[in-house]
Amino acid sequence: MRPSSILVLVAWLLQAGSTLGAERPGEGFDVTHYALALTPDIQNRTLSGREVITLRATKDRLRSLIFSGSALSIDSATLDGVPVVVETGEETLSIRLAEPLARGRAVRLELTYHGRPARGLSGSATSLYTSYFACDWMICAQETFGDKAAFSLALKVPVGIDTLSVGRRVARIRTSDGREIHRWTAPRPYSAYLFGFAVGRFARVEERVDARVRAARLVYLSDVADEGELRQRFAETGGIVRFFADKAGAPLPVAAYSQLLVEGREAQEAASYSVLGVEALPTRADEPSQNWAIAHELAHQWWGNLVTSATLKDFWLNEGVTTFMTAAWKEHRYGPAAYEAELAVARGRLEKARAAGFDKPLAWEGHRAAPSDRSS
């Protein structure tokens, strides 16, 4: 995740959590599977879809299912085939149950919806991609990091449009209306904030890297760069994979890892890929002072995605470890001076956080207002 966005993100989540009282999104149930079928509209930046959530009650007499709120309009909702009423608020989406659920009871919640997400969906004239706020474009609980669930996604797109999502594409089906359905499935359960997708007409480069027994496929995609630029900008990726696999004592946790190059300064990890902005990458791949984003987001595949903090108060672990591993890779690649320089940048961010009133304990459940300065 882009360092300049971390404090803003955590502040937002803490502010949201502090206003929900006893009814917090994700409380009292455990989601085992999210299955989505979405039709994104690139030009209008909207989507419509159907979502099936399989979940299990974790407390007795569960009377409501609370998810994170969004700007989506709910068209229909059923629980085990029976219609239910959905109440939407500024921070939550609530489903009141006619009869309480007993602990351990598994149910199937099915929803259809449409709309323009307020956050979490960006793009260009020829593409759409998601970034962090998954529960703005799907129904989920954003801050329940410890509740990992299986994920599958079917994207309906015009013929000729490429897609990217979590895991691997398992099917590509032509439809009677002249479009295609691309089916994706995740290799393991993940926290909801790591779900995502991208659609567009992308240049594509593939490479393979051997690291820690298992070979991995590296995929570079973009609608703002050609194949030559993709190879140049992501030339360091294979070496970074080998370094992290060696230090983690485990291979890259996914068989294929993709990097989507877009405009701007995006730097955001998803469960098996990352979104990176042109302005977040150095002009030259071997520039130590600028070369951090690829390593930082790639490190999350081990630290943050595979091993995840259970709650929001421990979220600093996701970013703290990856910040250190980025500095460690820089020392390996460029020498001790690059390591010290990277830590100096981190200390500078800490000073900015203190100046903005964020000098709080790392594991802290209080409320903090969002900072006015979002610069890194």
XYZ file of C-alpha atoms in Angstrom, residues 9-304:
296
model
C -6.829 4.595 5.556
C -6.312 3.628 9.181
C -7.888 6.882 10.347
C -10.960 6.218 8.251
C -11.341 2.672 9.534
C -10.910 3.703 13.150
C -13.402 6.518 12.747
C -15.915 4.141 11.173
C -15.416 1.509 13.845
C -15.833 4.004 16.671
C -19.347 4.954 15.549
C -20.881 1.528 15.192
C -21.397 0.628 18.834
C -22.363 -2.992 19.393
C -23.242 -3.604 15.752
C -19.981 -3.719 13.863
C -19.654 -5.127 10.337
C -18.759 -8.818 10.489
C -19.666 -9.259 14.142
C -21.303 -12.577 15.083
C -20.675 -14.465 11.854
C -17.875 -15.887 9.742
C -17.975 -15.709 5.951
C -16.669 -18.823 4.237
C -17.203 -17.871 0.581
C -17.947 -14.822 -1.571
C -19.162 -15.741 -5.082
C -19.741 -12.773 -7.426
C -20.940 -12.253 -10.985
C -20.343 -8.641 -12.077
C -20.886 -6.631 -15.229
C -18.645 -3.542 -15.106
C -19.242 -0.512 -17.329
C -15.900 1.100 -18.190
C -17.315 4.283 -19.698
C -19.699 5.105 -16.847
C -17.616 3.545 -14.037
C -20.620 1.632 -12.787
C -21.368 -2.038 -12.227
C -24.234 -4.417 -11.664
C -24.122 -7.887 -10.296
C -25.192 -10.805 -8.199
C -23.369 -11.958 -5.068
C -23.792 -15.097 -2.989
C -22.295 -15.008 0.515
C -22.009 -18.264 2.434
C -21.604 -17.639 6.153
C -21.852 -19.301 9.558
C -23.134 -17.818 12.825
C -20.437 -17.633 15.516
C -22.722 -16.647 18.391
C -26.115 -17.807 19.639
C -29.286 -16.013 18.608
C -27.714 -13.890 15.908
C -30.419 -11.387 14.964
C -28.787 -9.373 12.209
C -26.056 -9.525 9.592
C -24.070 -6.282 9.403
C -21.773 -5.491 6.479
C -19.847 -2.347 5.547
C -21.976 0.351 3.932
C -21.575 1.553 0.347
C -23.239 3.620 -2.376
C -24.562 0.519 -4.156
C -28.313 0.124 -4.617
C -29.612 -3.257 -3.463
C -32.179 -4.670 -5.918
C -33.000 -7.914 -4.095
C -31.861 -9.997 -1.116
C -32.722 -13.505 0.068
C -31.502 -15.691 2.931
C -31.710 -19.383 2.071
C -34.164 -18.401 -0.642
C -36.460 -16.335 1.610
C -36.662 -12.558 0.912
C -35.121 -10.350 3.604
C -35.173 -6.619 4.212
C -31.930 -4.679 3.759
C -31.387 -1.463 5.710
C -28.677 0.818 4.377
C -26.995 3.488 6.460
C -24.005 5.767 6.067
C -21.599 3.218 7.542
C -23.429 -0.115 7.434
C -25.634 -2.416 5.434
C -27.897 -4.381 7.815
C -30.052 -7.423 7.269
C -32.517 -8.025 10.079
C -33.380 -11.694 10.503
C -36.977 -12.847 11.007
C -35.670 -15.607 13.276
C -32.328 -15.555 15.099
C -29.603 -17.932 13.965
C -28.114 -20.480 16.348
C -24.349 -20.695 16.755
C -22.878 -22.835 13.986
C -25.824 -22.409 11.605
C -24.688 -21.963 8.011
C -26.795 -19.872 5.624
C -26.652 -18.551 2.069
C -27.236 -14.848 1.512
C -27.903 -13.820 -2.092
C -28.016 -10.191 -3.256
C -28.304 -8.344 -6.533
C -27.232 -4.727 -6.846
C -26.088 -1.956 -9.129
C -24.516 1.475 -8.856
C -21.471 3.679 -8.966
C -19.062 2.910 -6.110
C -18.016 6.029 -4.187
C -14.517 4.643 -3.643
C -12.417 1.681 -4.631
C -13.021 1.871 -8.388
C -10.769 3.885 -10.681
C -9.739 3.793 -14.304
C -9.114 5.481 -17.609
C -11.080 5.826 -20.838
C -10.247 2.210 -21.656
C -10.002 0.455 -18.283
C -11.404 0.004 -14.780
C -9.549 -1.292 -11.743
C -10.262 -1.637 -8.040
C -8.088 -0.279 -5.252
C -8.433 -1.142 -1.562
C -12.060 -0.331 -0.693
C -13.466 -3.703 -1.781
C -16.664 -3.270 0.240
C -17.596 -0.238 -1.859
C -17.979 -2.358 -5.027
C -19.118 -5.613 -3.395
C -20.924 -6.553 -0.181
C -18.452 -7.506 2.558
C -17.038 -6.431 5.918
C -14.009 -4.230 5.226
C -12.170 -4.265 8.545
C -12.577 -7.884 9.700
C -9.067 -8.813 8.619
C -9.066 -12.105 10.522
C -12.161 -13.373 8.680
C -10.640 -14.883 5.549
C -12.969 -16.310 2.925
C -12.852 -18.099 -0.402
C -13.487 -15.840 -3.391
C -14.702 -16.425 -6.939
C -15.641 -13.845 -9.542
C -17.288 -14.010 -12.969
C -16.757 -10.840 -15.027
C -19.016 -10.201 -18.028
C -17.181 -8.037 -20.560
C -17.234 -7.198 -24.294
C -15.244 -9.521 -26.537
C -11.643 -8.309 -26.729
C -11.555 -6.896 -23.201
C -8.934 -8.396 -20.877
C -9.593 -9.139 -17.233
C -7.541 -9.563 -14.076
C -8.677 -10.756 -10.677
C -7.616 -12.765 -7.648
C -5.989 -16.113 -8.340
C -6.337 -17.593 -11.809
C -8.800 -17.457 -14.651
C -10.475 -20.865 -14.867
C -12.923 -20.276 -17.743
C -13.662 -17.946 -20.638
C -17.167 -18.387 -22.053
C -18.750 -16.645 -25.065
C -22.335 -15.515 -24.410
C -25.306 -15.239 -26.795
C -25.261 -11.424 -26.598
C -21.765 -11.183 -28.065
C -19.870 -10.813 -24.810
C -17.684 -13.066 -22.686
C -17.711 -14.271 -19.102
C -14.281 -14.632 -17.487
C -14.331 -16.794 -14.349
C -11.649 -16.291 -11.695
C -11.032 -18.166 -8.457
C -8.692 -17.474 -5.532
C -6.137 -20.131 -4.524
C -6.910 -19.796 -0.786
C -9.104 -17.746 1.571
C -8.146 -14.077 1.890
C -9.265 -11.042 3.879
C -11.978 -9.104 2.055
C -9.912 -5.938 1.530
C -7.604 -7.949 -0.751
C -10.278 -8.792 -3.332
C -10.215 -6.933 -6.616
C -10.404 -6.934 -10.403
C -9.403 -4.985 -13.487
C -10.885 -4.846 -16.990
C -9.495 -3.196 -20.106
C -7.402 -3.614 -23.238
C -3.966 -4.355 -21.836
C -0.506 -4.873 -23.259
C 0.835 -8.064 -21.679
C 4.256 -9.528 -20.828
C 4.876 -12.851 -19.081
C 8.052 -14.162 -17.456
C 8.927 -17.056 -15.168
C 11.093 -16.999 -12.068
C 12.496 -19.906 -10.047
C 12.625 -19.271 -6.318
C 12.500 -21.691 -3.380
C 11.550 -24.868 -5.274
C 8.383 -23.623 -7.003
C 8.521 -21.630 -10.213
C 6.202 -18.637 -10.443
C 4.691 -16.890 -13.442
C 5.045 -13.100 -13.474
C 2.549 -11.124 -15.549
C 2.842 -7.406 -16.404
C -0.235 -5.591 -17.767
C -1.026 -2.017 -18.805
C -3.198 0.163 -21.007
C -0.745 3.072 -20.673
C 2.516 1.304 -21.627
C 3.649 -1.094 -24.338
C 5.462 -4.405 -23.888
C 8.912 -2.813 -24.055
C 8.144 -0.321 -21.298
C 6.577 -3.057 -19.157
C 9.740 -5.141 -19.395
C 11.876 -2.132 -18.500
C 9.794 -0.950 -15.549
C 9.382 -4.414 -14.010
C 12.899 -5.697 -14.734
C 13.666 -6.026 -11.014
C 10.597 -8.103 -10.106
C 12.154 -11.546 -10.556
C 15.123 -10.701 -8.347
C 12.841 -9.294 -5.645
C 10.760 -12.496 -5.670
C 13.903 -14.592 -5.177
C 15.138 -12.378 -2.336
C 11.829 -12.425 -0.425
C 11.353 -16.165 -0.949
C 14.813 -16.772 0.502
C 14.259 -14.517 3.535
C 10.722 -15.809 4.175
C 11.811 -19.430 3.833
C 8.785 -19.966 1.595
C 8.124 -19.582 -2.132
C 5.923 -16.867 -3.580
C 2.507 -17.812 -2.145
C 0.774 -17.655 -5.550
C 1.560 -19.529 -8.763
C 1.058 -16.369 -10.839
C 1.641 -12.799 -9.675
C 0.512 -9.866 -11.810
C 1.408 -6.178 -11.797
C -0.994 -3.735 -13.428
C 0.636 -0.460 -14.500
C -1.766 2.510 -14.521
C -1.576 6.290 -14.552
C -0.891 8.240 -11.359
C 0.703 7.194 -8.070
C -1.229 4.032 -7.207
C 0.575 1.487 -5.044
C -1.877 -1.114 -3.785
C -1.641 -4.836 -3.174
C -4.438 -7.316 -3.863
C -4.498 -11.016 -3.034
C -2.424 -12.144 -6.029
C -1.561 -8.953 -7.903
C -0.698 -5.285 -7.402
C -1.787 -2.011 -8.993
C 1.122 0.379 -9.554
C 1.035 3.913 -10.932
C 3.570 5.197 -13.431
C 4.471 8.023 -11.034
C 5.163 5.542 -8.189
C 7.883 3.821 -10.223
C 11.317 5.205 -11.091
C 12.155 6.263 -14.614
C 15.115 3.890 -14.401
C 14.559 0.495 -12.762
C 17.920 0.634 -10.968
C 17.347 3.995 -9.211
C 17.714 3.234 -5.464
C 16.004 6.328 -4.094
C 12.795 5.793 -6.071
C 12.683 2.022 -6.426
C 10.389 0.981 -3.561
C 6.826 0.389 -4.796
C 7.391 -2.911 -6.606
C 9.207 -4.395 -3.598
C 6.752 -3.056 -1.012
C 3.601 -4.357 -2.714
C 5.264 -7.651 -3.609
C 6.323 -8.147 0.018
C 2.639 -8.079 1.007
C 2.133 -11.402 -0.777
C 3.927 -12.931 2.235
C 3.468 -10.308 4.966
C -0.108 -9.032 4.998
